PDB file of C-alpha atoms in Angstrom:
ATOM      1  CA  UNK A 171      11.636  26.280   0.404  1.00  0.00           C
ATOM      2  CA  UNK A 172       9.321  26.526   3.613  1.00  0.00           C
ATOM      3  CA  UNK A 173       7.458  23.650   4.564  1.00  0.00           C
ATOM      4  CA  UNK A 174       4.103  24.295   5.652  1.00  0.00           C
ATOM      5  CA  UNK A 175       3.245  22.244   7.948  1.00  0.00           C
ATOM      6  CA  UNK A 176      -0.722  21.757   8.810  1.00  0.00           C
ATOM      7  CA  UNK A 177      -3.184  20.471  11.262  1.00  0.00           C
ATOM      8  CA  UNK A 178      -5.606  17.619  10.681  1.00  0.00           C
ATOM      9  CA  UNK A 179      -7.228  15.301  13.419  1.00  0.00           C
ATOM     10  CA  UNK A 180      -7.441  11.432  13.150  1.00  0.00           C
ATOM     11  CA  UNK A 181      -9.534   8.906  14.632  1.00  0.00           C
ATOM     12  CA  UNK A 182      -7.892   5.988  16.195  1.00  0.00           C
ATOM     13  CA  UNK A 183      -8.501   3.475  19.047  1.00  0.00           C
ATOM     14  CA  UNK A 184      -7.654   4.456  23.051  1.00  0.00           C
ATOM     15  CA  UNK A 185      -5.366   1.535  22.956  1.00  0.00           C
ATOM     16  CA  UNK A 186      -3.060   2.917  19.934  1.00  0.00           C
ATOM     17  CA  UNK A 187      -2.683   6.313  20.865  1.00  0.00           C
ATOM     18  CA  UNK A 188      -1.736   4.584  24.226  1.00  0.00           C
ATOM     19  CA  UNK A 189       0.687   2.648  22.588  1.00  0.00           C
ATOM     20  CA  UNK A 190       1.693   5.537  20.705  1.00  0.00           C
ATOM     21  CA  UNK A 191       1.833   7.815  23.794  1.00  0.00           C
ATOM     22  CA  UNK A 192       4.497   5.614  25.495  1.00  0.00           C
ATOM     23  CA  UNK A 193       6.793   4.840  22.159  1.00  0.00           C
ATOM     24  CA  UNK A 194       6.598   9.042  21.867  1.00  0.00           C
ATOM     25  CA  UNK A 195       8.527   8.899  25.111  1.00  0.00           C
ATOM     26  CA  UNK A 196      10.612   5.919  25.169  1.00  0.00           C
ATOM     27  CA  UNK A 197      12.122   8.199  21.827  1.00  0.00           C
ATOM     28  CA  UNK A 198      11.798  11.557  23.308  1.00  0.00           C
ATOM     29  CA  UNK A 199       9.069  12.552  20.982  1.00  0.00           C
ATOM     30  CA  UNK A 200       5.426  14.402  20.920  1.00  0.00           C
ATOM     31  CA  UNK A 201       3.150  12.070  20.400  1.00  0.00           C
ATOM     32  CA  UNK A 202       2.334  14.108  16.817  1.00  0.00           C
ATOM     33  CA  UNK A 203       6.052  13.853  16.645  1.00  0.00           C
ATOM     34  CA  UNK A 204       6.384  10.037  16.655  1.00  0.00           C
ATOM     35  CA  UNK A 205       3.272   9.647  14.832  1.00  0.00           C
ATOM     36  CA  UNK A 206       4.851  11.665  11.802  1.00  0.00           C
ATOM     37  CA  UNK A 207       8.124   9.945  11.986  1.00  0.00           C
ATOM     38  CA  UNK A 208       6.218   6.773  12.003  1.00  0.00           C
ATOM     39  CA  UNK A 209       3.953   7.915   8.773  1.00  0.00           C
ATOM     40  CA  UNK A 210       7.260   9.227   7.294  1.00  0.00           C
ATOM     41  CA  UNK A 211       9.227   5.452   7.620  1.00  0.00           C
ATOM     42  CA  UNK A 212       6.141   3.991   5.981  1.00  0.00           C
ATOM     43  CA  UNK A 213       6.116   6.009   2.957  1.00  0.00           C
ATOM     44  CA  UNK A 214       9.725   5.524   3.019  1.00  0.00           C
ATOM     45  CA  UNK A 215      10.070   1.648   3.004  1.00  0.00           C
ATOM     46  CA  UNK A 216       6.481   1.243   0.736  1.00  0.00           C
ATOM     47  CA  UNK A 217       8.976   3.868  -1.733  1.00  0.00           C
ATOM     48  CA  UNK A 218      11.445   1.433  -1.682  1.00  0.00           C
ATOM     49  CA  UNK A 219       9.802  -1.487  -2.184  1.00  0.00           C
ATOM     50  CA  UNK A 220       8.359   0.281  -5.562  1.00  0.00           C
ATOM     51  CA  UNK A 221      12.167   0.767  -6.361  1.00  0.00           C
ATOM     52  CA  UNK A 222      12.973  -2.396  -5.810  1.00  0.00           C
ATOM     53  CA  UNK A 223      10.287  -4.182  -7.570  1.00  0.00           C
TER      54      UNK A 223
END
């Protein structure tokens, strides 16, 4: 199965896509890159707290 992936713009302030930014590189990342990985951990771990609760 293809995963389509799609485009969508969010607002955040200078100082976390800063922070972002420099995390994206300290992992060899895009900045859309590390901001999906990070999204992707979160639903993990909130996933596994349901499981676990």
């Amino acid at each position: 199965m293809t995963k389509l992936k799609i485009t969508t713009a969010v607002r955040m302030l200078s100082e976390m896509r800063e922070r972002l930014e420099l995390k994206a590189l300290e992992n060899g990342r895009s900045l859309s890159g590390e901001i999906v990985f990070r999204l992707r951990k979160s639903l993990e771990l909130e996933d596994e707290q349901i499981r676990k609760a």
